[in-house]
mmCIF file of C-alpha atoms in Angstrom:
data_model
loop_
_atom_site.group_PDB
_atom_site.id
_atom_site.type_symbol
_atom_site.label_atom_id
_atom_site.label_comp_id
_atom_site.label_asym_id
_atom_site.label_seq_id
_atom_site.Cartn_x
_atom_site.Cartn_y
_atom_site.Cartn_z
ATOM 1 C CA MET A 21 -22.732 -23.627 -76.383
ATOM 2 C CA ALA A 22 -19.499 -22.982 -78.606
ATOM 3 C CA GLU A 23 -19.923 -20.712 -81.582
ATOM 4 C CA CYS A 24 -18.123 -21.200 -85.170
ATOM 5 C CA THR A 25 -16.086 -18.234 -84.684
ATOM 6 C CA LEU A 26 -12.201 -17.725 -83.745
ATOM 7 C CA GLU A 27 -13.650 -16.611 -80.602
ATOM 8 C CA GLY A 28 -14.908 -19.738 -79.783
ATOM 9 C CA LEU A 29 -11.613 -21.242 -81.063
ATOM 10 C CA ILE A 30 -10.016 -19.537 -78.613
ATOM 11 C CA LYS A 31 -11.819 -20.210 -75.752
ATOM 12 C CA ALA A 32 -11.570 -24.226 -76.891
ATOM 13 C CA ASN A 33 -7.791 -23.668 -76.871
ATOM 14 C CA THR A 34 -7.989 -22.290 -73.716
ATOM 15 C CA ALA A 35 -9.979 -24.818 -72.338
ATOM 16 C CA PHE A 36 -7.776 -27.363 -73.626
ATOM 17 C CA TYR A 37 -4.485 -25.250 -71.227
ATOM 18 C CA LYS A 38 -6.784 -25.307 -68.595
ATOM 19 C CA ALA A 39 -8.091 -29.610 -68.498
ATOM 20 C CA PHE A 40 -4.134 -29.947 -69.472
ATOM 21 C CA GLU A 41 -2.467 -28.151 -66.175
ATOM 22 C CA GLY A 42 -5.216 -29.287 -63.826
ATOM 23 C CA LEU A 43 -4.350 -32.581 -65.251
ATOM 24 C CA ASP A 44 -7.773 -33.234 -65.843
ATOM 25 C CA ILE A 45 -8.879 -36.656 -68.101
ATOM 26 C CA ASN A 46 -12.430 -35.930 -67.912
ATOM 27 C CA ALA A 47 -12.593 -32.461 -68.773
ATOM 28 C CA PHE A 48 -9.793 -33.213 -71.600
ATOM 29 C CA ARG A 49 -11.443 -36.635 -73.095
ATOM 30 C CA ASN A 50 -14.723 -33.686 -73.774
ATOM 31 C CA LEU A 51 -12.303 -31.384 -75.519
ATOM 32 C CA ASN A 52 -11.034 -34.353 -77.943
ATOM 33 C CA SER A 53 -12.774 -35.172 -81.053
ATOM 34 C CA ALA A 54 -11.578 -38.949 -80.213
ATOM 35 C CA SER A 55 -11.555 -39.996 -83.776
ATOM 36 C CA ALA A 56 -9.424 -43.091 -85.643
ATOM 37 C CA GLU A 57 -8.015 -40.116 -87.251
ATOM 38 C CA ASP A 58 -6.792 -37.410 -84.601
ATOM 39 C CA VAL A 59 -2.717 -37.291 -84.339
ATOM 40 C CA CYS A 60 -0.778 -35.605 -81.164
ATOM 41 C CA VAL A 61 2.799 -35.097 -81.191
ATOM 42 C CA HIS A 62 4.171 -34.865 -77.649
ATOM 43 C CA PRO A 63 7.205 -33.064 -77.271
ATOM 44 C CA GLY A 64 10.128 -35.686 -78.586
ATOM 45 C CA TRP A 65 8.105 -38.517 -78.903
ATOM 46 C CA ARG A 66 6.712 -39.861 -81.801
ATOM 47 C CA PRO A 67 3.402 -39.442 -84.013
ATOM 48 C CA LEU A 68 0.434 -40.748 -82.497
ATOM 49 C CA SER A 69 -2.477 -41.707 -84.343
ATOM 50 C CA GLY A 70 -5.866 -42.715 -83.169
ATOM 51 C CA TRP A 71 -7.656 -41.717 -79.234
ATOM 52 C CA ASP A 72 -6.867 -44.883 -78.120
ATOM 53 C CA ASP A 73 -3.463 -44.753 -78.394
ATOM 54 C CA ILE A 74 -3.591 -40.396 -78.036
ATOM 55 C CA GLU A 75 -5.853 -41.024 -74.776
ATOM 56 C CA ASN A 76 -3.830 -43.445 -72.999
ATOM 57 C CA SER A 77 -0.484 -40.810 -73.719
ATOM 58 C CA TRP A 78 -2.117 -38.133 -71.723
ATOM 59 C CA ILE A 79 -3.597 -40.431 -69.629
ATOM 60 C CA GLY A 80 -0.088 -41.746 -67.554
ATOM 61 C CA ILE A 81 0.708 -37.897 -68.815
ATOM 62 C CA PHE A 82 -1.535 -37.049 -65.873
ATOM 63 C CA GLU A 83 -0.700 -39.641 -63.165
ATOM 64 C CA HIS A 84 2.981 -39.089 -63.229
ATOM 65 C CA THR A 85 2.432 -35.791 -62.859
ATOM 66 C CA THR A 86 2.101 -33.578 -59.930
ATOM 67 C CA TYR A 87 1.849 -29.923 -60.548
ATOM 68 C CA MET A 88 2.072 -28.289 -63.906
ATOM 69 C CA GLN A 89 1.225 -24.183 -64.658
ATOM 70 C CA ILE A 90 1.015 -23.639 -68.428
ATOM 71 C CA VAL A 91 0.741 -19.721 -69.496
ATOM 72 C CA PRO A 92 0.616 -19.859 -73.610
ATOM 73 C CA SER A 93 2.029 -17.006 -75.099
ATOM 74 C CA GLU A 94 2.019 -15.416 -78.558
ATOM 75 C CA VAL A 95 -0.909 -17.060 -78.976
ATOM 76 C CA LYS A 96 -1.936 -16.746 -82.649
ATOM 77 C CA ALA A 97 -5.204 -18.093 -84.056
ATOM 78 C CA HIS A 98 -6.432 -18.735 -87.713
ATOM 79 C CA LEU A 99 -10.135 -19.430 -88.894
ATOM 80 C CA HIS A 100 -10.537 -21.390 -92.144
ATOM 81 C CA GLY A 101 -14.446 -22.140 -92.568
ATOM 82 C CA GLU A 102 -15.008 -24.947 -89.694
ATOM 83 C CA VAL A 103 -11.566 -25.558 -88.873
ATOM 84 C CA GLY A 104 -9.315 -23.488 -86.668
ATOM 85 C CA TRP A 105 -5.644 -23.431 -85.639
ATOM 86 C CA ILE A 106 -3.615 -22.148 -82.814
ATOM 87 C CA SER A 107 0.049 -22.026 -82.993
ATOM 88 C CA CYS A 108 1.640 -20.781 -79.616
ATOM 89 C CA PHE A 109 4.692 -20.820 -77.315
ATOM 90 C CA GLU A 110 3.825 -23.332 -73.792
ATOM 91 C CA ASN A 111 5.724 -22.025 -71.126
ATOM 92 C CA ILE A 112 5.817 -25.115 -69.112
ATOM 93 C CA TYR A 113 6.793 -24.475 -65.179
ATOM 94 C CA SER A 114 7.077 -27.377 -62.618
ATOM 95 C CA PHE A 115 9.168 -28.389 -60.351
ATOM 96 C CA VAL A 116 12.224 -30.372 -60.219
ATOM 97 C CA GLY A 117 13.313 -30.784 -56.263
ATOM 98 C CA VAL A 118 12.387 -27.403 -54.706
ATOM 99 C CA GLU A 119 13.189 -25.337 -57.628
ATOM 100 C CA ARG A 120 10.824 -23.851 -59.983
ATOM 101 C CA MET A 121 12.095 -24.822 -63.374
ATOM 102 C CA LEU A 122 10.546 -23.381 -67.424
ATOM 103 C CA GLY A 123 10.387 -25.587 -70.143
ATOM 104 C CA GLN A 124 8.933 -24.111 -73.145
ATOM 105 C CA VAL A 125 6.948 -25.793 -76.527
ATOM 106 C CA VAL A 126 6.041 -24.388 -79.154
ATOM 107 C CA ALA A 127 2.622 -26.343 -80.312
ATOM 108 C CA THR A 128 0.007 -26.410 -82.980
ATOM 109 C CA ASN A 129 -3.440 -27.206 -82.256
ATOM 110 C CA ILE A 130 -6.000 -27.702 -84.887
ATOM 111 C CA PHE A 131 -9.494 -28.017 -84.321
ATOM 112 C CA LYS A 132 -13.002 -29.033 -85.941
ATOM 113 C CA TRP A 133 -16.166 -27.312 -85.605
ATOM 114 C CA THR A 134 -18.625 -30.487 -85.229
ATOM 115 C CA GLU A 135 -22.560 -30.118 -83.805
ATOM 116 C CA ASP A 136 -20.184 -30.440 -80.174
ATOM 117 C CA GLY A 137 -18.344 -27.434 -80.612
ATOM 118 C CA TRP A 138 -14.873 -27.029 -81.608
ATOM 119 C CA LYS A 139 -13.201 -30.343 -81.081
ATOM 120 C CA LEU A 140 -9.191 -30.956 -80.922
ATOM 121 C CA VAL A 141 -7.764 -32.997 -83.896
ATOM 122 C CA LEU A 142 -4.420 -32.253 -83.384
ATOM 123 C CA HIS A 143 -2.061 -31.467 -80.544
ATOM 124 C CA HIS A 144 1.899 -31.337 -81.690
ATOM 125 C CA GLY A 145 3.872 -29.602 -79.294
ATOM 126 C CA SER A 146 7.929 -29.200 -80.126
ATOM 127 C CA PRO A 147 10.358 -28.550 -77.653
ATOM 128 C CA ILE A 148 12.352 -25.528 -77.061
ATOM 129 C CA LEU A 149 16.265 -26.544 -76.000
ATOM 130 C CA GLN A 150 17.004 -22.797 -75.588
ATOM 131 C CA PRO A 151 14.266 -21.045 -74.123
ATOM 132 C CA GLU A 152 14.092 -17.173 -74.111
ATOM 133 C CA GLU A 153 13.308 -15.341 -71.011
ATOM 134 C CA GLU A 154 10.186 -15.818 -68.639
ATOM 135 C CA PRO A 155 7.218 -14.095 -70.251
ATOM 136 C CA SER A 156 6.191 -10.845 -69.455
#
């Protein structure tokens, strides 16, 4: 069982990126609060509110993606009572034709502690138009 600790929060964030990278909608559903109050901002999109719209957006992304590797970097985690947030860079590798490409997004993930463990209530990703060199 997850714990309402900074370590548990970081594990929940790691599970989020594992589900995201694996295009695993079922694992993704289990990580989310799935409430009407949830918010998601994909890079370049308008904010989505409520689990139905958010879930449909992820289903569409997963259905139209064949490969994605996500390497979070500069991960900073903070805990305040039963709310935790993580900021990081998402280093997203994908293929365009046969060429492996890197895109970067700065992200904030906010989780709340529930009787079922940490649940994501907000994911906000903003594109970085001038990426740094690949993380080491």
